[in-house]
């Protein structure tokens, strides 16, 4: 007989993955589902990346590698940052893991534990809170508002810091809101971080998916020496449509990378050798594929926001990055839609799924009641059909 450990018993299943699984289940039952739940590009991985993986297999790169990743990939990552942001570091400061989610886990496991507090601005990506909790540390949420563009100010950060605060988690462009902090907003936050010696985990996984005049900023580069206080997380899942390859990385001060490497060497050993070679091709190869996908996401953003804002009672701020629309649905709370009583974002999303088969993720999963998230990493045809269904749902 087993009992479940305190750590595992405290972990919630990922709400985004659970929503994706629900859609999959309905599809296997033969139902048509308009699935806007998962943040997963619908594009196939570009061919030159797949070719590099195939070549790696034929060349015999099918064995264990160094636990932190092959030097060629760590070098390719260092070159990419130098080229993109002028950010220079040693390839030995890079650790490659099984997706950015795993990098986040390793970063937290290496730096916080019981008695420590991690600051998380809300709305936040569902996994942050559980990943912190799994280390035994606690988290402190800093609420932001739609009026502030869902961005935490430097003053809010400063006010949230206590003697137990070890880290703040930043995510720009952000999931679920698509908010992109400006350089000056991040500089103000960087000044607080430098002054208070707080650590930062900066999750920059959507950095290549920004729209209009918005620009992604590499937080670690904002002040001289700031990189000593920052763990930069990113990966190829979103920009190169490589979610299934499970490739993410962290760039950290050397002693932190070493600690993360020790954790990883006991936990999973190296990430997939084949995926590592594919990732070199993604980073060193022709970048035109990224721009093609980015442009399509931007067109979908305009389509989605235009259509959602035309629906009665819906208010959808325009996201500057990522591929999510995070829209306000509070006007429907207390109403009955298709015979379902709507009291909050969870009842709204489950009623939309059950009645018109539109699959969204409830805002409460991201720490923001009153909203729903729609991932537009799906075709324009699906977007149009799904929003037609949503319009029908909202008519009651
Ligand atoms: N960070 C954020 C903000 C995300 O939305 C995701 C979603 N996948 C991840 C990290 C994890 O990405 P990966 O698929 O590389 O684990
Ligand atoms: N990050 C994506 C999302 O928020 C993928 C799912 C996940 O990793 O949780 O939908």
PDB file of N, CA, C and O in Angstrom, residues 168-202:
ATOM      1  N   UNK A 168      12.176  36.583  -7.887  1.00  0.00           N
ATOM      2  CA  UNK A 168      10.947  37.014  -8.560  1.00  0.00           C
ATOM      3  C   UNK A 168      10.943  36.317  -9.916  1.00  0.00           C
ATOM      4  O   UNK A 168      11.987  36.149 -10.547  1.00  0.00           O
ATOM      5  N   UNK A 169       9.744  35.911 -10.343  1.00  0.00           N
ATOM      6  CA  UNK A 169       9.626  35.263 -11.651  1.00  0.00           C
ATOM      7  C   UNK A 169       9.022  36.252 -12.649  1.00  0.00           C
ATOM      8  O   UNK A 169       7.918  36.754 -12.428  1.00  0.00           O
ATOM      9  N   UNK A 170       9.763  36.537 -13.700  1.00  0.00           N
ATOM     10  CA  UNK A 170       9.280  37.458 -14.736  1.00  0.00           C
ATOM     11  C   UNK A 170       9.004  36.660 -16.005  1.00  0.00           C
ATOM     12  O   UNK A 170       9.671  35.655 -16.272  1.00  0.00           O
ATOM     13  N   UNK A 171       8.043  37.126 -16.774  1.00  0.00           N
ATOM     14  CA  UNK A 171       7.674  36.416 -18.009  1.00  0.00           C
ATOM     15  C   UNK A 171       7.169  37.427 -19.041  1.00  0.00           C
ATOM     16  O   UNK A 171       6.020  37.819 -19.017  1.00  0.00           O
ATOM     17  N   UNK A 172       8.092  37.871 -19.890  1.00  0.00           N
ATOM     18  CA  UNK A 172       7.732  38.851 -20.918  1.00  0.00           C
ATOM     19  C   UNK A 172       8.395  38.452 -22.224  1.00  0.00           C
ATOM     20  O   UNK A 172       9.625  38.273 -22.236  1.00  0.00           O
ATOM     21  N   UNK A 173       7.624  38.312 -23.327  1.00  0.00           N
ATOM     22  CA  UNK A 173       6.169  38.309 -23.460  1.00  0.00           C
ATOM     23  C   UNK A 173       5.542  37.232 -22.561  1.00  0.00           C
ATOM     24  O   UNK A 173       6.132  36.179 -22.367  1.00  0.00           O
ATOM     25  N   UNK A 174       4.356  37.544 -22.067  1.00  0.00           N
ATOM     26  CA  UNK A 174       3.798  36.720 -21.003  1.00  0.00           C
ATOM     27  C   UNK A 174       2.662  35.800 -21.423  1.00  0.00           C
ATOM     28  O   UNK A 174       1.900  36.101 -22.320  1.00  0.00           O
ATOM     29  N   UNK A 175       2.587  34.703 -20.725  1.00  0.00           N
ATOM     30  CA  UNK A 175       1.471  33.778 -20.806  1.00  0.00           C
ATOM     31  C   UNK A 175       0.734  33.924 -19.475  1.00  0.00           C
ATOM     32  O   UNK A 175       1.385  33.795 -18.434  1.00  0.00           O
ATOM     33  N   UNK A 176      -0.542  34.219 -19.403  1.00  0.00           N
ATOM     34  CA  UNK A 176      -1.570  34.115 -20.448  1.00  0.00           C
ATOM     35  C   UNK A 176      -1.953  35.428 -21.126  1.00  0.00           C
ATOM     36  O   UNK A 176      -2.859  35.411 -21.959  1.00  0.00           O
ATOM     37  N   UNK A 177      -1.324  36.557 -20.793  1.00  0.00           N
ATOM     38  CA  UNK A 177      -1.876  37.849 -21.238  1.00  0.00           C
ATOM     39  C   UNK A 177      -1.286  38.355 -22.549  1.00  0.00           C
ATOM     40  O   UNK A 177      -1.854  39.242 -23.174  1.00  0.00           O
ATOM     41  N   UNK A 178      -0.115  37.845 -22.942  1.00  0.00           N
ATOM     42  CA  UNK A 178       0.565  38.377 -24.131  1.00  0.00           C
ATOM     43  C   UNK A 178       1.186  39.741 -23.883  1.00  0.00           C
ATOM     44  O   UNK A 178       1.641  40.408 -24.810  1.00  0.00           O
ATOM     45  N   UNK A 179       1.247  40.168 -22.607  1.00  0.00           N
ATOM     46  CA  UNK A 179       1.836  41.478 -22.297  1.00  0.00           C
ATOM     47  C   UNK A 179       3.339  41.458 -22.530  1.00  0.00           C
ATOM     48  O   UNK A 179       4.011  40.475 -22.205  1.00  0.00           O
ATOM     49  N   UNK A 180       3.843  42.564 -23.057  1.00  0.00           N
ATOM     50  CA  UNK A 180       5.287  42.700 -23.255  1.00  0.00           C
ATOM     51  C   UNK A 180       5.734  43.941 -22.484  1.00  0.00           C
ATOM     52  O   UNK A 180       5.254  45.046 -22.754  1.00  0.00           O
ATOM     53  N   UNK A 181       6.607  43.762 -21.516  1.00  0.00           N
ATOM     54  CA  UNK A 181       7.132  44.904 -20.757  1.00  0.00           C
ATOM     55  C   UNK A 181       8.050  45.709 -21.679  1.00  0.00           C
ATOM     56  O   UNK A 181       8.822  45.130 -22.453  1.00  0.00           O
ATOM     57  N   UNK A 182       7.987  47.046 -21.558  1.00  0.00           N
ATOM     58  CA  UNK A 182       8.916  47.873 -22.329  1.00  0.00           C
ATOM     59  C   UNK A 182      10.293  47.801 -21.658  1.00  0.00           C
ATOM     60  O   UNK A 182      10.418  47.407 -20.487  1.00  0.00           O
ATOM     61  N   UNK A 183      11.285  48.221 -22.397  1.00  0.00           N
ATOM     62  CA  UNK A 183      12.645  48.210 -21.851  1.00  0.00           C
ATOM     63  C   UNK A 183      12.714  49.070 -20.582  1.00  0.00           C
ATOM     64  O   UNK A 183      13.300  48.678 -19.577  1.00  0.00           O
ATOM     65  N   UNK A 184      12.061  50.241 -20.621  1.00  0.00           N
ATOM     66  CA  UNK A 184      12.183  51.126 -19.450  1.00  0.00           C
ATOM     67  C   UNK A 184      11.438  50.547 -18.244  1.00  0.00           C
ATOM     68  O   UNK A 184      11.883  50.701 -17.103  1.00  0.00           O
ATOM     69  N   UNK A 185      10.331  49.860 -18.478  1.00  0.00           N
ATOM     70  CA  UNK A 185       9.637  49.207 -17.346  1.00  0.00           C
ATOM     71  C   UNK A 185      10.534  48.144 -16.724  1.00  0.00           C
ATOM     72  O   UNK A 185      10.619  48.013 -15.488  1.00  0.00           O
ATOM     73  N   UNK A 186      11.237  47.408 -17.570  1.00  0.00           N
ATOM     74  CA  UNK A 186      12.124  46.362 -17.043  1.00  0.00           C
ATOM     75  C   UNK A 186      13.354  46.967 -16.375  1.00  0.00           C
ATOM     76  O   UNK A 186      13.866  46.425 -15.392  1.00  0.00           O
ATOM     77  N   UNK A 187      13.814  48.098 -16.911  1.00  0.00           N
ATOM     78  CA  UNK A 187      14.978  48.758 -16.283  1.00  0.00           C
ATOM     79  C   UNK A 187      14.637  49.194 -14.856  1.00  0.00           C
ATOM     80  O   UNK A 187      15.459  49.055 -13.947  1.00  0.00           O
ATOM     81  N   UNK A 188      13.425  49.696 -14.680  1.00  0.00           N
ATOM     82  CA  UNK A 188      13.008  50.108 -13.329  1.00  0.00           C
ATOM     83  C   UNK A 188      12.968  48.895 -12.396  1.00  0.00           C
ATOM     84  O   UNK A 188      13.402  48.960 -11.233  1.00  0.00           O
ATOM     85  N   UNK A 189      12.487  47.776 -12.916  1.00  0.00           N
ATOM     86  CA  UNK A 189      12.473  46.538 -12.114  1.00  0.00           C
ATOM     87  C   UNK A 189      13.910  46.083 -11.838  1.00  0.00           C
ATOM     88  O   UNK A 189      14.245  45.673 -10.721  1.00  0.00           O
ATOM     89  N   UNK A 190      14.773  46.203 -12.849  1.00  0.00           N
ATOM     90  CA  UNK A 190      16.175  45.795 -12.683  1.00  0.00           C
ATOM     91  C   UNK A 190      16.837  46.601 -11.568  1.00  0.00           C
ATOM     92  O   UNK A 190      17.623  46.063 -10.776  1.00  0.00           O
ATOM     93  N   UNK A 191      16.501  47.883 -11.474  1.00  0.00           N
ATOM     94  CA  UNK A 191      17.103  48.710 -10.430  1.00  0.00           C
ATOM     95  C   UNK A 191      16.696  48.226  -9.032  1.00  0.00           C
ATOM     96  O   UNK A 191      17.510  48.210  -8.105  1.00  0.00           O
ATOM     97  N   UNK A 192      15.444  47.819  -8.895  1.00  0.00           N
ATOM     98  CA  UNK A 192      14.989  47.271  -7.601  1.00  0.00           C
ATOM     99  C   UNK A 192      15.738  45.973  -7.302  1.00  0.00           C
ATOM    100  O   UNK A 192      16.177  45.721  -6.172  1.00  0.00           O
ATOM    101  N   UNK A 193      15.892  45.163  -8.320  1.00  0.00           N
ATOM    102  CA  UNK A 193      16.566  43.870  -8.160  1.00  0.00           C
ATOM    103  C   UNK A 193      18.022  44.076  -7.725  1.00  0.00           C
ATOM    104  O   UNK A 193      18.519  43.403  -6.812  1.00  0.00           O
ATOM    105  N   UNK A 194      18.692  45.023  -8.369  1.00  0.00           N
ATOM    106  CA  UNK A 194      20.097  45.286  -8.025  1.00  0.00           C
ATOM    107  C   UNK A 194      20.176  45.798  -6.584  1.00  0.00           C
ATOM    108  O   UNK A 194      20.985  45.325  -5.779  1.00  0.00           O
ATOM    109  N   UNK A 195      19.289  46.741  -6.258  1.00  0.00           N
ATOM    110  CA  UNK A 195      19.312  47.360  -4.925  1.00  0.00           C
ATOM    111  C   UNK A 195      19.028  46.334  -3.819  1.00  0.00           C
ATOM    112  O   UNK A 195      19.636  46.361  -2.759  1.00  0.00           O
ATOM    113  N   UNK A 196      18.116  45.399  -4.087  1.00  0.00           N
ATOM    114  CA  UNK A 196      17.687  44.475  -3.032  1.00  0.00           C
ATOM    115  C   UNK A 196      18.389  43.125  -3.084  1.00  0.00           C
ATOM    116  O   UNK A 196      18.158  42.276  -2.235  1.00  0.00           O
ATOM    117  N   UNK A 197      19.204  42.931  -4.138  1.00  0.00           N
ATOM    118  CA  UNK A 197      19.949  41.669  -4.329  1.00  0.00           C
ATOM    119  C   UNK A 197      19.012  40.465  -4.534  1.00  0.00           C
ATOM    120  O   UNK A 197      19.371  39.306  -4.265  1.00  0.00           O
ATOM    121  N   UNK A 198      17.813  40.733  -4.995  1.00  0.00           N
ATOM    122  CA  UNK A 198      16.849  39.666  -5.265  1.00  0.00           C
ATOM    123  C   UNK A 198      17.307  38.862  -6.489  1.00  0.00           C
ATOM    124  O   UNK A 198      17.878  39.425  -7.426  1.00  0.00           O
ATOM    125  N   UNK A 199      17.044  37.558  -6.494  1.00  0.00           N
ATOM    126  CA  UNK A 199      17.302  36.750  -7.689  1.00  0.00           C
ATOM    127  C   UNK A 199      16.121  36.863  -8.655  1.00  0.00           C
ATOM    128  O   UNK A 199      15.005  37.169  -8.237  1.00  0.00           O
ATOM    129  N   UNK A 200      16.389  36.623  -9.923  1.00  0.00           N
ATOM    130  CA  UNK A 200      15.327  36.705 -10.941  1.00  0.00           C
ATOM    131  C   UNK A 200      15.345  35.445 -11.794  1.00  0.00           C
ATOM    132  O   UNK A 200      16.412  35.002 -12.234  1.00  0.00           O
ATOM    133  N   UNK A 201      14.162  34.879 -12.004  1.00  0.00           N
ATOM    134  CA  UNK A 201      14.020  33.890 -13.074  1.00  0.00           C
ATOM    135  C   UNK A 201      13.256  34.600 -14.173  1.00  0.00           C
ATOM    136  O   UNK A 201      12.114  35.018 -13.976  1.00  0.00           O
ATOM    137  N   UNK A 202      13.907  34.806 -15.318  1.00  0.00           N
ATOM    138  CA  UNK A 202      13.260  35.522 -16.412  1.00  0.00           C
ATOM    139  C   UNK A 202      12.931  34.519 -17.516  1.00  0.00           C
ATOM    140  O   UNK A 202      13.812  34.021 -18.205  1.00  0.00           O
TER     141      UNK A 202
END
